[in-house]
Coordinates of C-alpha atoms in Angstrom, one line a residue:
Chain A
X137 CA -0.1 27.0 -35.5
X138 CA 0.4 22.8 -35.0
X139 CA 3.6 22.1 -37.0
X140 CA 3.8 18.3 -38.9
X141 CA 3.2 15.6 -35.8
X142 CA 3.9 12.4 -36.4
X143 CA 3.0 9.2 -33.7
X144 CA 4.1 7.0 -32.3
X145 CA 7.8 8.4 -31.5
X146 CA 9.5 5.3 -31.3
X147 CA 8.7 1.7 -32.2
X148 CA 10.1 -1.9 -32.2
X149 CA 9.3 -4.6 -34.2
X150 CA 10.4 -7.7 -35.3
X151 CA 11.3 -9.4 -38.5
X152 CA 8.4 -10.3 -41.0
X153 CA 6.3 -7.9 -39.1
X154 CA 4.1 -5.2 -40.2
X155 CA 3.9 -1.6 -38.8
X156 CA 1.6 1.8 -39.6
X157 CA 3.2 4.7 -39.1
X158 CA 0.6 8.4 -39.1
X159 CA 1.2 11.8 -39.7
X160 CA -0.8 14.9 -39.1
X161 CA 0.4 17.7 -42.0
X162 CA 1.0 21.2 -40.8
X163 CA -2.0 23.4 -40.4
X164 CA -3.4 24.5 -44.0
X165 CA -1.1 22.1 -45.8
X166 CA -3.0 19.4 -48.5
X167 CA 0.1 17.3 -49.3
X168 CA 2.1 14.8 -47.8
X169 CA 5.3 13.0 -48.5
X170 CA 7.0 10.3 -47.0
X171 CA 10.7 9.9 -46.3
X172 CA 13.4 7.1 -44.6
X173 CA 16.5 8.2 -43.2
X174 CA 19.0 5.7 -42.2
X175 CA 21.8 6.6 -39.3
X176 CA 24.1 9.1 -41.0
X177 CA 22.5 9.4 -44.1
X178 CA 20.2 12.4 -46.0
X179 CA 16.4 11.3 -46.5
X180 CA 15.3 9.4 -49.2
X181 CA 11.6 10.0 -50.7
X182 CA 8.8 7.6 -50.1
X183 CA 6.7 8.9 -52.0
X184 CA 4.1 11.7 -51.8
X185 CA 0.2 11.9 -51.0
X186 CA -1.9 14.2 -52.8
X187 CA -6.2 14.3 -52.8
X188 CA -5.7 10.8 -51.3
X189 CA -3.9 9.6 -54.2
X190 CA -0.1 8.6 -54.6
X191 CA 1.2 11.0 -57.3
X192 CA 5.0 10.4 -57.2
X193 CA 7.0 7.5 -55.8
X194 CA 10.6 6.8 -54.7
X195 CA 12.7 3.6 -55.1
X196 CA 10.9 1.7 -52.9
X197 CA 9.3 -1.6 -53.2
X198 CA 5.8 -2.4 -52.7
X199 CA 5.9 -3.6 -49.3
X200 CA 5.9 0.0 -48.6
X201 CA 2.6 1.4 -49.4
X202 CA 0.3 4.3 -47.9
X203 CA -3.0 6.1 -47.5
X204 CA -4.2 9.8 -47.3
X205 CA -7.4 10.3 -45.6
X206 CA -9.7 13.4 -46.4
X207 CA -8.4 15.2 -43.4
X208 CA -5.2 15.3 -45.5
X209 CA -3.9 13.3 -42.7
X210 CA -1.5 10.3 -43.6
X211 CA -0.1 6.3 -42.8
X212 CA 3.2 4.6 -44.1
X213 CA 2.4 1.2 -44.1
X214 CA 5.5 -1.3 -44.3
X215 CA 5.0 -4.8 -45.1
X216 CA 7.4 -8.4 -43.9
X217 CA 9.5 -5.8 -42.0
X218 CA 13.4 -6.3 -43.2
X219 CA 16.3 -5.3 -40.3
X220 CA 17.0 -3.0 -43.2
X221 CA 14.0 -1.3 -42.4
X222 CA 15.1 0.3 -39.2
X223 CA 15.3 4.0 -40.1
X224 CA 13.9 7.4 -38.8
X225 CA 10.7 8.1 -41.2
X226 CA 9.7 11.2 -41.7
X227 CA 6.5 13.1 -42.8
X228 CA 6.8 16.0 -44.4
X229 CA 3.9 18.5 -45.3
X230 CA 3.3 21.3 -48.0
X231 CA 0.2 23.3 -49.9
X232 CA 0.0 22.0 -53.6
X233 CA 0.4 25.0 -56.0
X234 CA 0.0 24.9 -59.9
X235 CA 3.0 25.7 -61.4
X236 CA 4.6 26.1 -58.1
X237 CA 6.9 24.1 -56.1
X238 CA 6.1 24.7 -52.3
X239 CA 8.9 24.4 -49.6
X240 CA 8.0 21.0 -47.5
X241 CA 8.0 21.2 -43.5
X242 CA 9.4 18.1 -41.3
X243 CA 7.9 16.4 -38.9
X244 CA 10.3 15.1 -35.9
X245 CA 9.8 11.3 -37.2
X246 CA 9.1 7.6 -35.8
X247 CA 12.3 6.3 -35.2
X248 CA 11.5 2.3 -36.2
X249 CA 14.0 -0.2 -34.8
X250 CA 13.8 -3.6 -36.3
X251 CA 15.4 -6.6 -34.0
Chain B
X1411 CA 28.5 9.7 -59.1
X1412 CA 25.3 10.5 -56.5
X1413 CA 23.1 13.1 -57.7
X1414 CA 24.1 15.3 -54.8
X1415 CA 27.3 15.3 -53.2
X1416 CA 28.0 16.8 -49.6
X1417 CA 31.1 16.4 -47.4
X1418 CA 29.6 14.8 -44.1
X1419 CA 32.1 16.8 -41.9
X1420 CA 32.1 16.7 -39.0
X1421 CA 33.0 20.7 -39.7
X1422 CA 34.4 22.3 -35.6
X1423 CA 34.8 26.2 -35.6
X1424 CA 34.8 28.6 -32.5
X1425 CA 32.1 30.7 -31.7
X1426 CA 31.7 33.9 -33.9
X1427 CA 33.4 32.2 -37.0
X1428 CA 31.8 32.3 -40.0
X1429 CA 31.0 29.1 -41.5
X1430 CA 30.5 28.0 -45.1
X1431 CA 29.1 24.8 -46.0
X1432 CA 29.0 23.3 -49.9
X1433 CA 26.9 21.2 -52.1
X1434 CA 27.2 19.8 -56.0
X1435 CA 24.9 17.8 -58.0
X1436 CA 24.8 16.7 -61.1
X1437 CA 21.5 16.8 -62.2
X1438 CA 20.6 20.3 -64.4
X1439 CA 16.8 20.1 -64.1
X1440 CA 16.7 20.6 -60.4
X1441 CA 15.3 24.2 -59.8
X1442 CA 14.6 24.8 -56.3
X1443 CA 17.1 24.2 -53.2
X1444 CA 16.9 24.5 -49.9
X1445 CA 18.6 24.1 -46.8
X1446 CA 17.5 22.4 -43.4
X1447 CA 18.9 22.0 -40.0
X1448 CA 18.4 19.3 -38.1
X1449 CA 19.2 18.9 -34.4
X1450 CA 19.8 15.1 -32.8
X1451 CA 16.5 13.5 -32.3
X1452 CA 14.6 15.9 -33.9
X1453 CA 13.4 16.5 -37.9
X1454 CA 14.7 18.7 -40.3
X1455 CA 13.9 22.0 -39.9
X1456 CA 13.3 24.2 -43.1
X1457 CA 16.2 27.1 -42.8
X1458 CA 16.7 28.3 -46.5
X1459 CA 14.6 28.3 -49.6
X1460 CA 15.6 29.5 -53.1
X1461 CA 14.7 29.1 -56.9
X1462 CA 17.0 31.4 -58.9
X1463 CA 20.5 31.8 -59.1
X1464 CA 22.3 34.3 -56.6
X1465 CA 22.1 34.5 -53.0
X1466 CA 19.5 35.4 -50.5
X1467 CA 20.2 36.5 -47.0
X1468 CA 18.0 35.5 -43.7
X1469 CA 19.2 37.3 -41.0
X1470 CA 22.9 35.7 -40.3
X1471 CA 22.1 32.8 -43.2
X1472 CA 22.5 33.8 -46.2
X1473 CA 22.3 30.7 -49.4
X1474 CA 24.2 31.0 -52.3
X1475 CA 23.1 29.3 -55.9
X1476 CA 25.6 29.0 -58.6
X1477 CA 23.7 26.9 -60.9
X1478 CA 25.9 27.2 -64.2
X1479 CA 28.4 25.6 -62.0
X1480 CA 25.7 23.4 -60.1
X1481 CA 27.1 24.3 -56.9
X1482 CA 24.9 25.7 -53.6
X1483 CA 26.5 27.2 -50.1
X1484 CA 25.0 28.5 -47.2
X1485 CA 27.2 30.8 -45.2
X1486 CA 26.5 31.3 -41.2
X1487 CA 27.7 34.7 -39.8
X1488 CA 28.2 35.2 -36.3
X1489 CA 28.1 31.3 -35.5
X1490 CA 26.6 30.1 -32.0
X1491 CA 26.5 26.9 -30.0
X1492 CA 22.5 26.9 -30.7
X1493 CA 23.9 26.3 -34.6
X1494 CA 25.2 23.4 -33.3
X1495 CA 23.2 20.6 -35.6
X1496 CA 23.5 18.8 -39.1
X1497 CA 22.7 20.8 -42.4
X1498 CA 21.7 19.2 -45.2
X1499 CA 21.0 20.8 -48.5
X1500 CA 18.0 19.1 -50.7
X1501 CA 16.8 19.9 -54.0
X1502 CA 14.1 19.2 -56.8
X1503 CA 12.9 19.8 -60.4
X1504 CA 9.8 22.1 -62.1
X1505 CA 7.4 19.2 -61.7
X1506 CA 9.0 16.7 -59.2
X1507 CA 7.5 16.4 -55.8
X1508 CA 10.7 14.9 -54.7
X1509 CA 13.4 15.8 -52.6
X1510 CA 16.9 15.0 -53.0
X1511 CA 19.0 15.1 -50.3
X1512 CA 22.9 15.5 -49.6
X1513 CA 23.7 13.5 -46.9
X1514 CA 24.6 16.6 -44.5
X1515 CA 27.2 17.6 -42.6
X1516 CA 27.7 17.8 -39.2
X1517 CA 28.5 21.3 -37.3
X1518 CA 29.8 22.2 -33.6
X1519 CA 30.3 25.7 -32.9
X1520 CA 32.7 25.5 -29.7
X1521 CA 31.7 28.6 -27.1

């Protein structure tokens, strides 16, 4: 059973850049969500995917923008890339229930170092 | 005042101990917490998942809810070196898609 896989691994980029990050959900799951986690810090939502729509967004501005494909498969897409930006982002996967929150499952991340 | 507060550590007990580790919030619509692990390099891994108040045990984890005093533990029996990792405790509301994370602490269990 293929967990949440996430490429590439590891990037580098350079100010003002732009980068695509992708993310395979878990087998089953519909429903992705995004997440940045800076050194030392918890994850902070994106934003979330859902029948290749964006249903729910985090504080993030709109240089950070994404797709869902009908393979429920997913890309972050990060605009004019700020040394801010470097993070771990992660993908995280879960089945869309009516009334029913569903646990989400982690991908190991793209670790995205910006120079 | 962060909607979820965790103490970052880092938290160093011997082998066998049992360990306790603590989150508040502030927020009284979040409904569902959980607890992951994560391991350097590596995502979080899904450990603990609960909606009501009380606890529930999973093998040596066991996760505690207290939600009229909007407090959550997990509590690690029998503590190994493999439990080694960062735990962080996240949360959400009926309705929300999103997860709000403490900011984890960090655990070594010394053989």
């Amino acid at each position: 059973d293929a967990g949440v896989t996430q490429s590439p691994t590891h990037l580098i980029k350079t100010r003002g850049q732009q980068v695509t990050l992708r993310c395979s959900p878990k087998s089953g799951h519909d429903t992705v969500s995004w997440y940045q986690q800076a050194l030392g810090q918890g994850p902070q939502f994106i934003f979330q995917y859902y029948e290749e729509e964006e249903r729910q967004r985090g504080n993030f501005p709109d240089r950070f923008s994404g797709h869902q494909f009908p393979n429920y498969s997913s890309e972050l897409n990060v605009n004019a890339l700020l040394l801010g930006d470097s993070a771990l982002y992660l993908c995280a996967s879960s089945l869309a229930r009516q009334h029913s929150n569903q646990p989400q499952h982690f991908g190991d991340g793209t670790r995205l170092s910006i120079l | 005042q962060k909607e979820v507060e965790q103490d970052p550590g880092p938290l160093s007990v011997p082998e066998g101990a049992i360990v306790s580790l603590n989150c508040t919030y502030s927020n009284s619509a979040f409904q569902y917490f959980m607890w992951y692990r994560q391991y350097s390099r590596k995502g979080p891994e899904l450990l603990m998942y609960t909606y009501s108040s009380g606890n529930k045990e999973d093998g040596r984890f066991t996760a505690q809810v207290d939600k009229s005093s909007k407090y959550i533990s997990l509590f690690i029996r029998d503590s190994q070196p493999s439990d080694s990792a960062t735990y962080l405790c996240a949360m959400t509301g009926a309705g929300s898609y999103q997860l709000t994370f403490g900011k984890g602490t960090k655990l070594s269990v010394i053989p």
